[in-house]
Amino acid sequence: MSEINLALGAMEFGTRIDEKTSFALLDQYVAEGGVWIDTADCYAFWQSESGFGGQSEELLGRWLAQRPGVREKVRIATKVGWEPLVVDGFPEQTEGLGTAAIDAAVETSLRRMGIDHIDLYWAHRDDRNTPMDETIAAFGRHHAAGTIGRVGLSNWALWRVERARGLAANLGVVEPTAIQSRYSYLQPRPFVRGHVHDHRFGWVTDETLDYVENQPAWDLWAYTPLMSGSYEREDRPIHQAFDHPGTTRRLETLSKVAAELGVSRSTVVVAWLCGGTPPIRPIIGASRREQLAAAIEGARLDLGTDLRTELDRPW
């Protein structure tokens, strides 16, 4: 089975999504050629009675322990930076990206998942209260120790990404090589706040695409690519940030292409993301097997030049 350019989002595993369902989705994903599993040390504090995260990583640890040999087939990506320090402390009182926070989070994530290294370690957000060289040096030390592999930056402004890269080069430590932000086929109106979970720089822009396209070793990951089911479900209305004529035209085109191919609109969106320039790795937070199957179908679907041109035509 060939690898698919699709990450499985484990955010709600162990909280909203129960263990049996989570295990089934993980098994399905791996059986279909899935490799990357994306989580965070803070998932999902807002759904936990404790007010703190860790449930997703703990569930992944139980799944890995009950599937001998599967660790060699999958790569684990987790994050640091947003775990609340006190109940109801998010977002003001969170762990941040200081040395002590990163050291503690790496140790905790490894213990929860029962693994000896994290394949891709994300700075979940930019912590401007901590000197960036402190953050980069801490990541570098863990990379040198073998506890983390690659480093990624999520919800960072591009100028800060480039500064982090320069600092890493100057310090002689591992440089970040991945960006994670929100992205989908529909695009919000410029400068509309509140549509990306209050992450000011949490949306892929043309500048992001250009940056990654010109950095061959870099990966671009997209969270919420299917807009929480809004492409398929009438009870999940599209956010008002997307209320503009371009959305109307894009939805019409998306529906036309999906009907022509005999697949869902979500499948087409995944295909559009995976097969674009640069290719984007969507993070799929499925809660049902059919949702994951549709996304996997999209990851394998070649839209061809004509359909992609139609989907990309000016608004």
PDB file of C-alpha atoms in Angstrom:
ATOM      1  CA  MET A   1       0.000   0.000   0.000  1.00  0.00           C
ATOM      2  CA  SER A   2       1.541   3.312  -1.090  1.00  0.00           C
ATOM      3  CA  GLU A   3       1.851   6.150   1.440  1.00  0.00           C
ATOM      4  CA  ILE A   4      -0.822   8.843   1.282  1.00  0.00           C
ATOM      5  CA  ASN A   5      -0.152  12.556   1.757  1.00  0.00           C
ATOM      6  CA  LEU A   6      -2.691  12.804   4.544  1.00  0.00           C
ATOM      7  CA  ALA A   7      -2.272  13.194   8.299  1.00  0.00           C
ATOM      8  CA  LEU A   8      -4.768  11.760  10.759  1.00  0.00           C
ATOM      9  CA  GLY A   9      -5.723  14.334  13.361  1.00  0.00           C
ATOM     10  CA  ALA A  10      -6.056  12.770  16.812  1.00  0.00           C
ATOM     11  CA  MET A  11      -7.238  15.916  18.594  1.00  0.00           C
ATOM     12  CA  GLU A  12     -10.478  14.477  19.964  1.00  0.00           C
ATOM     13  CA  PHE A  13      -9.317  10.901  20.457  1.00  0.00           C
ATOM     14  CA  GLY A  14      -9.854   9.957  24.073  1.00  0.00           C
ATOM     15  CA  THR A  15     -12.364  12.714  24.776  1.00  0.00           C
ATOM     16  CA  ARG A  16     -15.262  13.289  22.361  1.00  0.00           C
ATOM     17  CA  ILE A  17     -14.247  10.262  20.293  1.00  0.00           C
ATOM     18  CA  ASP A  18     -14.210   7.143  22.449  1.00  0.00           C
ATOM     19  CA  GLU A  19     -11.390   4.625  22.551  1.00  0.00           C
ATOM     20  CA  LYS A  20     -13.047   1.924  20.442  1.00  0.00           C
ATOM     21  CA  THR A  21     -13.853   4.369  17.641  1.00  0.00           C
ATOM     22  CA  SER A  22     -10.433   6.004  17.867  1.00  0.00           C
ATOM     23  CA  PHE A  23      -8.654   2.656  17.600  1.00  0.00           C
ATOM     24  CA  ALA A  24     -10.795   1.698  14.589  1.00  0.00           C
ATOM     25  CA  LEU A  25      -9.954   4.953  12.810  1.00  0.00           C
ATOM     26  CA  LEU A  26      -6.247   4.578  13.537  1.00  0.00           C
ATOM     27  CA  ASP A  27      -6.287   0.982  12.251  1.00  0.00           C
ATOM     28  CA  GLN A  28      -8.170   2.030   9.119  1.00  0.00           C
ATOM     29  CA  TYR A  29      -5.745   4.852   8.459  1.00  0.00           C
ATOM     30  CA  VAL A  30      -2.653   2.657   8.749  1.00  0.00           C
ATOM     31  CA  ALA A  31      -4.217  -0.113   6.659  1.00  0.00           C
ATOM     32  CA  GLU A  32      -4.805   2.396   3.852  1.00  0.00           C
ATOM     33  CA  GLY A  33      -1.224   3.616   3.758  1.00  0.00           C
ATOM     34  CA  GLY A  34      -1.469   6.425   6.305  1.00  0.00           C
ATOM     35  CA  VAL A  35       1.729   7.330   8.112  1.00  0.00           C
ATOM     36  CA  TRP A  36       1.464  10.662   9.969  1.00  0.00           C
ATOM     37  CA  ILE A  37      -0.583  11.033  13.166  1.00  0.00           C
ATOM     38  CA  ASP A  38      -0.948  14.581  14.477  1.00  0.00           C
ATOM     39  CA  THR A  39      -1.712  15.454  18.095  1.00  0.00           C
ATOM     40  CA  ALA A  40      -0.663  17.922  20.823  1.00  0.00           C
ATOM     41  CA  ASP A  41       0.086  17.855  24.535  1.00  0.00           C
ATOM     42  CA  CYS A  42      -2.951  20.090  25.167  1.00  0.00           C
ATOM     43  CA  TYR A  43      -5.531  17.919  23.358  1.00  0.00           C
ATOM     44  CA  ALA A  44      -8.257  18.135  24.367  1.00  0.00           C
ATOM     45  CA  PHE A  45      -8.298  20.224  27.540  1.00  0.00           C
ATOM     46  CA  TRP A  46     -11.566  21.957  26.593  1.00  0.00           C
ATOM     47  CA  GLN A  47     -13.379  18.627  26.462  1.00  0.00           C
ATOM     48  CA  SER A  48     -11.860  17.167  29.624  1.00  0.00           C
ATOM     49  CA  GLU A  49     -13.397  17.415  33.070  1.00  0.00           C
ATOM     50  CA  SER A  50      -9.888  18.009  34.411  1.00  0.00           C
ATOM     51  CA  GLY A  51      -9.435  21.186  32.405  1.00  0.00           C
ATOM     52  CA  PHE A  52      -6.083  19.916  31.139  1.00  0.00           C
ATOM     53  CA  GLY A  53      -4.977  18.035  28.033  1.00  0.00           C
ATOM     54  CA  GLY A  54      -3.095  14.816  27.424  1.00  0.00           C
ATOM     55  CA  GLN A  55      -5.999  12.489  26.637  1.00  0.00           C
ATOM     56  CA  SER A  56      -5.105  12.185  22.947  1.00  0.00           C
ATOM     57  CA  GLU A  57      -1.456  11.327  23.595  1.00  0.00           C
ATOM     58  CA  GLU A  58      -2.464   8.835  26.274  1.00  0.00           C
ATOM     59  CA  LEU A  59      -4.886   7.097  23.913  1.00  0.00           C
ATOM     60  CA  LEU A  60      -2.196   6.924  21.224  1.00  0.00           C
ATOM     61  CA  GLY A  61       0.084   5.320  23.799  1.00  0.00           C
ATOM     62  CA  ARG A  62      -2.495   2.617  24.524  1.00  0.00           C
ATOM     63  CA  TRP A  63      -3.070   2.035  20.805  1.00  0.00           C
ATOM     64  CA  LEU A  64       0.652   1.727  20.091  1.00  0.00           C
ATOM     65  CA  ALA A  65       1.100  -0.650  23.042  1.00  0.00           C
ATOM     66  CA  GLN A  66      -1.667  -2.925  21.726  1.00  0.00           C
ATOM     67  CA  ARG A  67      -0.364  -2.930  18.141  1.00  0.00           C
ATOM     68  CA  PRO A  68       3.122  -4.494  18.205  1.00  0.00           C
ATOM     69  CA  GLY A  69       5.177  -3.320  15.232  1.00  0.00           C
ATOM     70  CA  VAL A  70       2.913  -0.435  14.267  1.00  0.00           C
ATOM     71  CA  ARG A  71       5.326   2.186  15.654  1.00  0.00           C
ATOM     72  CA  GLU A  72       7.697   1.306  12.820  1.00  0.00           C
ATOM     73  CA  LYS A  73       4.932   2.085  10.315  1.00  0.00           C
ATOM     74  CA  VAL A  74       3.779   5.452  11.636  1.00  0.00           C
ATOM     75  CA  ARG A  75       5.311   8.809  12.410  1.00  0.00           C
ATOM     76  CA  ILE A  76       4.130  10.845  15.357  1.00  0.00           C
ATOM     77  CA  ALA A  77       3.752  14.620  15.333  1.00  0.00           C
ATOM     78  CA  THR A  78       2.864  16.402  18.547  1.00  0.00           C
ATOM     79  CA  LYS A  79       2.981  19.977  19.796  1.00  0.00           C
ATOM     80  CA  VAL A  80       3.997  22.169  22.708  1.00  0.00           C
ATOM     81  CA  GLY A  81       2.920  25.634  23.760  1.00  0.00           C
ATOM     82  CA  TRP A  82      -0.812  25.766  24.447  1.00  0.00           C
ATOM     83  CA  GLU A  83      -1.369  23.500  27.456  1.00  0.00           C
ATOM     84  CA  PRO A  84      -3.080  25.513  30.225  1.00  0.00           C
ATOM     85  CA  LEU A  85      -1.142  25.993  33.433  1.00  0.00           C
ATOM     86  CA  VAL A  86      -4.335  26.314  35.482  1.00  0.00           C
ATOM     87  CA  VAL A  87      -7.947  25.378  34.874  1.00  0.00           C
ATOM     88  CA  ASP A  88      -9.560  27.931  32.561  1.00  0.00           C
ATOM     89  CA  GLY A  89      -6.145  29.498  32.014  1.00  0.00           C
ATOM     90  CA  PHE A  90      -6.268  29.337  28.206  1.00  0.00           C
ATOM     91  CA  PRO A  91      -5.061  31.369  26.399  1.00  0.00           C
ATOM     92  CA  GLU A  92      -3.438  33.772  28.861  1.00  0.00           C
ATOM     93  CA  GLN A  93      -1.894  31.187  31.200  1.00  0.00           C
ATOM     94  CA  THR A  94      -0.343  28.464  29.069  1.00  0.00           C
ATOM     95  CA  GLU A  95       2.981  26.629  29.101  1.00  0.00           C
ATOM     96  CA  GLY A  96       4.600  28.668  26.330  1.00  0.00           C
ATOM     97  CA  LEU A  97       7.932  27.867  24.676  1.00  0.00           C
ATOM     98  CA  GLY A  98      10.522  28.438  27.375  1.00  0.00           C
ATOM     99  CA  THR A  99      13.277  25.908  28.047  1.00  0.00           C
ATOM    100  CA  ALA A 100      11.642  24.425  31.142  1.00  0.00           C
ATOM    101  CA  ALA A 101       8.259  24.129  29.400  1.00  0.00           C
ATOM    102  CA  ILE A 102       9.724  22.365  26.365  1.00  0.00           C
ATOM    103  CA  ASP A 103      11.829  20.016  28.518  1.00  0.00           C
ATOM    104  CA  ALA A 104       8.809  19.030  30.592  1.00  0.00           C
ATOM    105  CA  ALA A 105       6.502  18.688  27.584  1.00  0.00           C
ATOM    106  CA  VAL A 106       8.891  16.456  25.635  1.00  0.00           C
ATOM    107  CA  GLU A 107       9.296  14.142  28.622  1.00  0.00           C
ATOM    108  CA  THR A 108       5.556  14.049  29.262  1.00  0.00           C
ATOM    109  CA  SER A 109       4.610  13.402  25.618  1.00  0.00           C
ATOM    110  CA  LEU A 110       7.139  10.578  25.292  1.00  0.00           C
ATOM    111  CA  ARG A 111       5.870   8.980  28.500  1.00  0.00           C
ATOM    112  CA  ARG A 112       2.204   9.277  27.552  1.00  0.00           C
ATOM    113  CA  MET A 113       2.735   7.678  24.153  1.00  0.00           C
ATOM    114  CA  GLY A 114       5.322   5.125  25.302  1.00  0.00           C
ATOM    115  CA  ILE A 115       7.790   6.124  22.584  1.00  0.00           C
ATOM    116  CA  ASP A 116      11.435   7.158  22.627  1.00  0.00           C
ATOM    117  CA  HIS A 117      11.271   9.929  20.044  1.00  0.00           C
ATOM    118  CA  ILE A 118       8.838  12.339  18.410  1.00  0.00           C
ATOM    119  CA  ASP A 119       9.185  12.405  14.629  1.00  0.00           C
ATOM    120  CA  LEU A 120       7.969  15.986  14.159  1.00  0.00           C
ATOM    121  CA  TYR A 121       7.712  18.411  17.057  1.00  0.00           C
ATOM    122  CA  TRP A 122       5.570  21.493  16.544  1.00  0.00           C
ATOM    123  CA  ALA A 123       5.757  24.803  18.321  1.00  0.00           C
ATOM    124  CA  HIS A 124       1.990  25.051  18.628  1.00  0.00           C
ATOM    125  CA  ARG A 125       2.102  28.840  18.646  1.00  0.00           C
ATOM    126  CA  ASP A 126       4.591  31.688  18.735  1.00  0.00           C
ATOM    127  CA  ASP A 127       5.500  32.675  22.289  1.00  0.00           C
ATOM    128  CA  ARG A 128       6.651  36.285  22.109  1.00  0.00           C
ATOM    129  CA  ASN A 129       7.206  36.434  25.853  1.00  0.00           C
ATOM    130  CA  THR A 130      10.127  34.029  25.479  1.00  0.00           C
ATOM    131  CA  PRO A 131      13.327  34.958  23.593  1.00  0.00           C
ATOM    132  CA  MET A 132      13.246  33.036  20.343  1.00  0.00           C
ATOM    133  CA  ASP A 133      16.837  31.875  20.689  1.00  0.00           C
ATOM    134  CA  GLU A 134      15.852  30.129  23.941  1.00  0.00           C
ATOM    135  CA  THR A 135      13.087  28.225  22.150  1.00  0.00           C
ATOM    136  CA  ILE A 136      15.245  27.290  19.177  1.00  0.00           C
ATOM    137  CA  ALA A 137      18.130  26.195  21.404  1.00  0.00           C
ATOM    138  CA  ALA A 138      15.799  23.964  23.432  1.00  0.00           C
ATOM    139  CA  PHE A 139      14.482  22.288  20.292  1.00  0.00           C
ATOM    140  CA  GLY A 140      18.052  21.894  19.077  1.00  0.00           C
ATOM    141  CA  ARG A 141      19.142  20.213  22.296  1.00  0.00           C
ATOM    142  CA  HIS A 142      16.316  17.681  22.115  1.00  0.00           C
ATOM    143  CA  HIS A 143      17.046  17.006  18.460  1.00  0.00           C
ATOM    144  CA  ALA A 144      20.690  16.353  19.271  1.00  0.00           C
ATOM    145  CA  ALA A 145      19.597  13.991  22.059  1.00  0.00           C
ATOM    146  CA  GLY A 146      17.372  12.095  19.611  1.00  0.00           C
ATOM    147  CA  THR A 147      14.119  12.755  21.458  1.00  0.00           C
ATOM    148  CA  ILE A 148      12.717  14.820  18.591  1.00  0.00           C
ATOM    149  CA  GLY A 149      13.325  14.638  14.858  1.00  0.00           C
ATOM    150  CA  ARG A 150      12.156  17.518  12.725  1.00  0.00           C
ATOM    151  CA  VAL A 151      10.852  20.830  14.077  1.00  0.00           C
ATOM    152  CA  GLY A 152       7.725  22.577  12.795  1.00  0.00           C
ATOM    153  CA  LEU A 153       6.050  25.920  13.489  1.00  0.00           C
ATOM    154  CA  SER A 154       2.277  26.251  13.767  1.00  0.00           C
ATOM    155  CA  ASN A 155       0.350  29.535  13.637  1.00  0.00           C
ATOM    156  CA  TRP A 156       3.502  31.641  13.180  1.00  0.00           C
ATOM    157  CA  ALA A 157       3.902  34.793  11.115  1.00  0.00           C
ATOM    158  CA  LEU A 158       6.252  34.140   8.200  1.00  0.00           C
ATOM    159  CA  TRP A 159       8.739  36.779   9.264  1.00  0.00           C
ATOM    160  CA  ARG A 160       9.021  34.980  12.580  1.00  0.00           C
ATOM    161  CA  VAL A 161       9.435  31.653  10.765  1.00  0.00           C
ATOM    162  CA  GLU A 162      12.345  33.075   8.803  1.00  0.00           C
ATOM    163  CA  ARG A 163      13.877  34.572  11.936  1.00  0.00           C
ATOM    164  CA  ALA A 164      13.653  31.194  13.685  1.00  0.00           C
ATOM    165  CA  ARG A 165      15.330  29.576  10.733  1.00  0.00           C
ATOM    166  CA  GLY A 166      18.171  32.098  10.827  1.00  0.00           C
ATOM    167  CA  LEU A 167      18.644  31.705  14.568  1.00  0.00           C
ATOM    168  CA  ALA A 168      18.831  27.930  14.220  1.00  0.00           C
ATOM    169  CA  ALA A 169      21.493  28.272  11.521  1.00  0.00           C
ATOM    170  CA  ASN A 170      23.504  30.672  13.685  1.00  0.00           C
ATOM    171  CA  LEU A 171      23.244  28.364  16.695  1.00  0.00           C
ATOM    172  CA  GLY A 172      24.139  25.322  14.602  1.00  0.00           C
ATOM    173  CA  VAL A 173      21.015  23.416  15.630  1.00  0.00           C
ATOM    174  CA  VAL A 174      18.157  21.784  13.741  1.00  0.00           C
ATOM    175  CA  GLU A 175      16.212  24.261  11.623  1.00  0.00           C
ATOM    176  CA  PRO A 176      12.406  24.190  11.344  1.00  0.00           C
ATOM    177  CA  THR A 177      11.242  22.588   8.105  1.00  0.00           C
ATOM    178  CA  ALA A 178       7.452  22.523   8.402  1.00  0.00           C
ATOM    179  CA  ILE A 179       4.600  24.988   8.745  1.00  0.00           C
ATOM    180  CA  GLN A 180       1.117  24.188  10.012  1.00  0.00           C
ATOM    181  CA  SER A 181      -1.765  26.607   9.535  1.00  0.00           C
ATOM    182  CA  ARG A 182      -5.415  26.538   8.592  1.00  0.00           C
ATOM    183  CA  TYR A 183      -6.308  26.203   4.911  1.00  0.00           C
ATOM    184  CA  SER A 184      -9.098  24.981   2.682  1.00  0.00           C
ATOM    185  CA  TYR A 185     -10.569  25.431  -0.776  1.00  0.00           C
ATOM    186  CA  LEU A 186     -12.748  28.315   0.392  1.00  0.00           C
ATOM    187  CA  GLN A 187     -10.928  31.489   1.367  1.00  0.00           C
ATOM    188  CA  PRO A 188     -11.969  34.039   4.022  1.00  0.00           C
ATOM    189  CA  ARG A 189     -12.237  37.765   3.473  1.00  0.00           C
ATOM    190  CA  PRO A 190      -8.933  39.532   4.220  1.00  0.00           C
ATOM    191  CA  PHE A 191      -8.409  40.845   7.747  1.00  0.00           C
ATOM    192  CA  VAL A 192     -11.505  39.125   9.131  1.00  0.00           C
ATOM    193  CA  ARG A 193     -10.603  38.076  12.667  1.00  0.00           C
ATOM    194  CA  GLY A 194     -12.019  35.222  14.678  1.00  0.00           C
ATOM    195  CA  HIS A 195     -12.277  32.689  11.832  1.00  0.00           C
ATOM    196  CA  VAL A 196      -9.070  30.847  12.719  1.00  0.00           C
ATOM    197  CA  HIS A 197      -9.592  30.159  16.415  1.00  0.00           C
ATOM    198  CA  ASP A 198      -8.151  33.587  17.244  1.00  0.00           C
ATOM    199  CA  HIS A 199      -4.755  32.670  15.772  1.00  0.00           C
ATOM    200  CA  ARG A 200      -3.912  35.897  13.968  1.00  0.00           C
ATOM    201  CA  PHE A 201      -1.416  34.222  11.653  1.00  0.00           C
ATOM    202  CA  GLY A 202      -3.143  30.848  11.567  1.00  0.00           C
ATOM    203  CA  TRP A 203      -4.177  30.926   7.919  1.00  0.00           C
ATOM    204  CA  VAL A 204      -2.198  29.927   4.836  1.00  0.00           C
ATOM    205  CA  THR A 205      -1.773  32.910   2.510  1.00  0.00           C
ATOM    206  CA  ASP A 206      -0.279  33.295  -0.957  1.00  0.00           C
ATOM    207  CA  GLU A 207       2.951  34.303   0.763  1.00  0.00           C
ATOM    208  CA  THR A 208       2.948  31.038   2.722  1.00  0.00           C
ATOM    209  CA  LEU A 209       2.470  29.037  -0.466  1.00  0.00           C
ATOM    210  CA  ASP A 210       5.256  30.922  -2.208  1.00  0.00           C
ATOM    211  CA  TYR A 211       7.588  30.461   0.767  1.00  0.00           C
ATOM    212  CA  VAL A 212       7.096  26.697   0.986  1.00  0.00           C
ATOM    213  CA  GLU A 213       7.217  26.241  -2.788  1.00  0.00           C
ATOM    214  CA  ASN A 214      10.659  27.809  -2.807  1.00  0.00           C
ATOM    215  CA  GLN A 215      11.939  25.754   0.133  1.00  0.00           C
ATOM    216  CA  PRO A 216      12.041  22.203  -1.293  1.00  0.00           C
ATOM    217  CA  ALA A 217      12.767  20.549   2.047  1.00  0.00           C
ATOM    218  CA  TRP A 218       9.776  22.181   3.749  1.00  0.00           C
ATOM    219  CA  ASP A 219       6.323  20.716   4.344  1.00  0.00           C
ATOM    220  CA  LEU A 220       3.036  22.584   4.611  1.00  0.00           C
ATOM    221  CA  TRP A 221       0.304  21.042   6.780  1.00  0.00           C
ATOM    222  CA  ALA A 222      -3.280  22.305   6.789  1.00  0.00           C
ATOM    223  CA  TYR A 223      -5.624  21.967   9.736  1.00  0.00           C
ATOM    224  CA  THR A 224      -9.428  22.223   9.478  1.00  0.00           C
ATOM    225  CA  PRO A 225      -9.211  21.532   5.722  1.00  0.00           C
ATOM    226  CA  LEU A 226     -12.836  20.343   5.558  1.00  0.00           C
ATOM    227  CA  MET A 227     -14.132  23.241   7.661  1.00  0.00           C
ATOM    228  CA  SER A 228     -15.615  21.037  10.370  1.00  0.00           C
ATOM    229  CA  GLY A 229     -17.997  19.362   7.952  1.00  0.00           C
ATOM    230  CA  SER A 230     -19.338  22.533   6.329  1.00  0.00           C
ATOM    231  CA  TYR A 231     -18.830  21.165   2.812  1.00  0.00           C
ATOM    232  CA  GLU A 232     -21.300  18.348   3.481  1.00  0.00           C
ATOM    233  CA  ARG A 233     -23.552  19.159   6.423  1.00  0.00           C
ATOM    234  CA  GLU A 234     -26.359  21.695   6.397  1.00  0.00           C
ATOM    235  CA  ASP A 235     -26.202  21.875  10.191  1.00  0.00           C
ATOM    236  CA  ARG A 236     -22.600  23.148   9.931  1.00  0.00           C
ATOM    237  CA  PRO A 237     -23.020  26.528   8.204  1.00  0.00           C
ATOM    238  CA  ILE A 238     -19.990  28.159   6.668  1.00  0.00           C
ATOM    239  CA  HIS A 239     -18.575  30.894   8.889  1.00  0.00           C
ATOM    240  CA  GLN A 240     -19.488  34.472   8.012  1.00  0.00           C
ATOM    241  CA  ALA A 241     -15.817  35.224   7.356  1.00  0.00           C
ATOM    242  CA  PHE A 242     -16.332  33.344   4.069  1.00  0.00           C
ATOM    243  CA  ASP A 243     -19.451  35.284   3.106  1.00  0.00           C
ATOM    244  CA  HIS A 244     -18.442  36.883  -0.202  1.00  0.00           C
ATOM    245  CA  PRO A 245     -19.095  36.296  -3.932  1.00  0.00           C
ATOM    246  CA  GLY A 246     -15.969  34.184  -4.332  1.00  0.00           C
ATOM    247  CA  THR A 247     -17.363  31.571  -1.968  1.00  0.00           C
ATOM    248  CA  THR A 248     -20.560  31.279  -4.001  1.00  0.00           C
ATOM    249  CA  ARG A 249     -18.629  30.715  -7.213  1.00  0.00           C
ATOM    250  CA  ARG A 250     -16.188  28.299  -5.639  1.00  0.00           C
ATOM    251  CA  LEU A 251     -18.961  26.197  -4.103  1.00  0.00           C
ATOM    252  CA  GLU A 252     -20.722  26.020  -7.471  1.00  0.00           C
ATOM    253  CA  THR A 253     -17.517  24.829  -9.130  1.00  0.00           C
ATOM    254  CA  LEU A 254     -16.766  22.391  -6.338  1.00  0.00           C
ATOM    255  CA  SER A 255     -20.234  20.857  -6.594  1.00  0.00           C
ATOM    256  CA  LYS A 256     -19.912  20.577 -10.378  1.00  0.00           C
ATOM    257  CA  VAL A 257     -16.547  18.805 -10.194  1.00  0.00           C
ATOM    258  CA  ALA A 258     -17.708  16.485  -7.415  1.00  0.00           C
ATOM    259  CA  ALA A 259     -20.797  15.491  -9.421  1.00  0.00           C
ATOM    260  CA  GLU A 260     -18.704  14.907 -12.531  1.00  0.00           C
ATOM    261  CA  LEU A 261     -16.350  12.600 -10.620  1.00  0.00           C
ATOM    262  CA  GLY A 262     -19.087  10.952  -8.550  1.00  0.00           C
ATOM    263  CA  VAL A 263     -17.437  11.799  -5.223  1.00  0.00           C
ATOM    264  CA  SER A 264     -18.182  14.102  -2.303  1.00  0.00           C
ATOM    265  CA  ARG A 265     -17.164  17.743  -2.219  1.00  0.00           C
ATOM    266  CA  SER A 266     -14.854  16.954   0.687  1.00  0.00           C
ATOM    267  CA  THR A 267     -13.056  14.336  -1.403  1.00  0.00           C
ATOM    268  CA  VAL A 268     -12.422  16.939  -4.096  1.00  0.00           C
ATOM    269  CA  VAL A 269     -11.123  19.424  -1.525  1.00  0.00           C
ATOM    270  CA  VAL A 270      -8.603  16.893  -0.220  1.00  0.00           C
ATOM    271  CA  ALA A 271      -7.501  16.073  -3.773  1.00  0.00           C
ATOM    272  CA  TRP A 272      -7.129  19.795  -4.525  1.00  0.00           C
ATOM    273  CA  LEU A 273      -4.924  20.282  -1.462  1.00  0.00           C
ATOM    274  CA  CYS A 274      -2.764  17.190  -1.927  1.00  0.00           C
ATOM    275  CA  GLY A 275      -2.152  17.690  -5.633  1.00  0.00           C
ATOM    276  CA  GLY A 276      -1.492  21.422  -5.662  1.00  0.00           C
ATOM    277  CA  THR A 277       1.727  23.409  -5.900  1.00  0.00           C
ATOM    278  CA  PRO A 278       3.137  23.146  -3.360  1.00  0.00           C
ATOM    279  CA  PRO A 279       1.442  19.939  -2.230  1.00  0.00           C
ATOM    280  CA  ILE A 280      -0.282  20.374   1.119  1.00  0.00           C
ATOM    281  CA  ARG A 281      -0.756  17.690   3.759  1.00  0.00           C
ATOM    282  CA  PRO A 282      -4.322  17.983   5.115  1.00  0.00           C
ATOM    283  CA  ILE A 283      -4.916  16.964   8.722  1.00  0.00           C
ATOM    284  CA  ILE A 284      -8.172  15.038   8.787  1.00  0.00           C
ATOM    285  CA  GLY A 285     -10.019  14.925  12.090  1.00  0.00           C
ATOM    286  CA  ALA A 286     -12.483  12.183  11.225  1.00  0.00           C
ATOM    287  CA  SER A 287     -14.897  10.749  13.755  1.00  0.00           C
ATOM    288  CA  ARG A 288     -16.470   8.144  11.455  1.00  0.00           C
ATOM    289  CA  ARG A 289     -14.970   5.548   9.137  1.00  0.00           C
ATOM    290  CA  GLU A 290     -16.812   6.875   6.092  1.00  0.00           C
ATOM    291  CA  GLN A 291     -15.403  10.361   6.668  1.00  0.00           C
ATOM    292  CA  LEU A 292     -11.871   9.012   6.759  1.00  0.00           C
ATOM    293  CA  ALA A 293     -12.511   6.823   3.701  1.00  0.00           C
ATOM    294  CA  ALA A 294     -13.680   9.864   1.710  1.00  0.00           C
ATOM    295  CA  ALA A 295     -10.554  11.785   2.691  1.00  0.00           C
ATOM    296  CA  ILE A 296      -8.279   8.876   1.766  1.00  0.00           C
ATOM    297  CA  GLU A 297     -10.051   8.659  -1.582  1.00  0.00           C
ATOM    298  CA  GLY A 298      -9.274  12.334  -2.096  1.00  0.00           C
ATOM    299  CA  ALA A 299      -5.613  11.879  -1.228  1.00  0.00           C
ATOM    300  CA  ARG A 300      -5.353   9.296  -4.006  1.00  0.00           C
ATOM    301  CA  LEU A 301      -7.480  11.206  -6.524  1.00  0.00           C
ATOM    302  CA  ASP A 302      -5.696  12.892  -9.446  1.00  0.00           C
ATOM    303  CA  LEU A 303      -7.863  15.804 -10.566  1.00  0.00           C
ATOM    304  CA  GLY A 304      -5.965  16.269 -13.824  1.00  0.00           C
ATOM    305  CA  THR A 305      -5.076  19.564 -15.445  1.00  0.00           C
ATOM    306  CA  ASP A 306      -8.532  20.522 -16.722  1.00  0.00           C
ATOM    307  CA  LEU A 307     -10.445  20.034 -13.488  1.00  0.00           C
ATOM    308  CA  ARG A 308      -7.725  21.676 -11.416  1.00  0.00           C
ATOM    309  CA  THR A 309      -7.714  24.660 -13.756  1.00  0.00           C
ATOM    310  CA  GLU A 310     -11.477  24.913 -13.399  1.00  0.00           C
ATOM    311  CA  LEU A 311     -11.242  24.785  -9.621  1.00  0.00           C
ATOM    312  CA  ASP A 312      -8.473  27.396  -9.591  1.00  0.00           C
ATOM    313  CA  ARG A 313      -9.991  29.838 -12.046  1.00  0.00           C
ATOM    314  CA  PRO A 314     -10.146  33.473 -10.868  1.00  0.00           C
ATOM    315  CA  TRP A 315     -13.109  34.285  -8.718  1.00  0.00           C
TER     316      TRP A 315
END
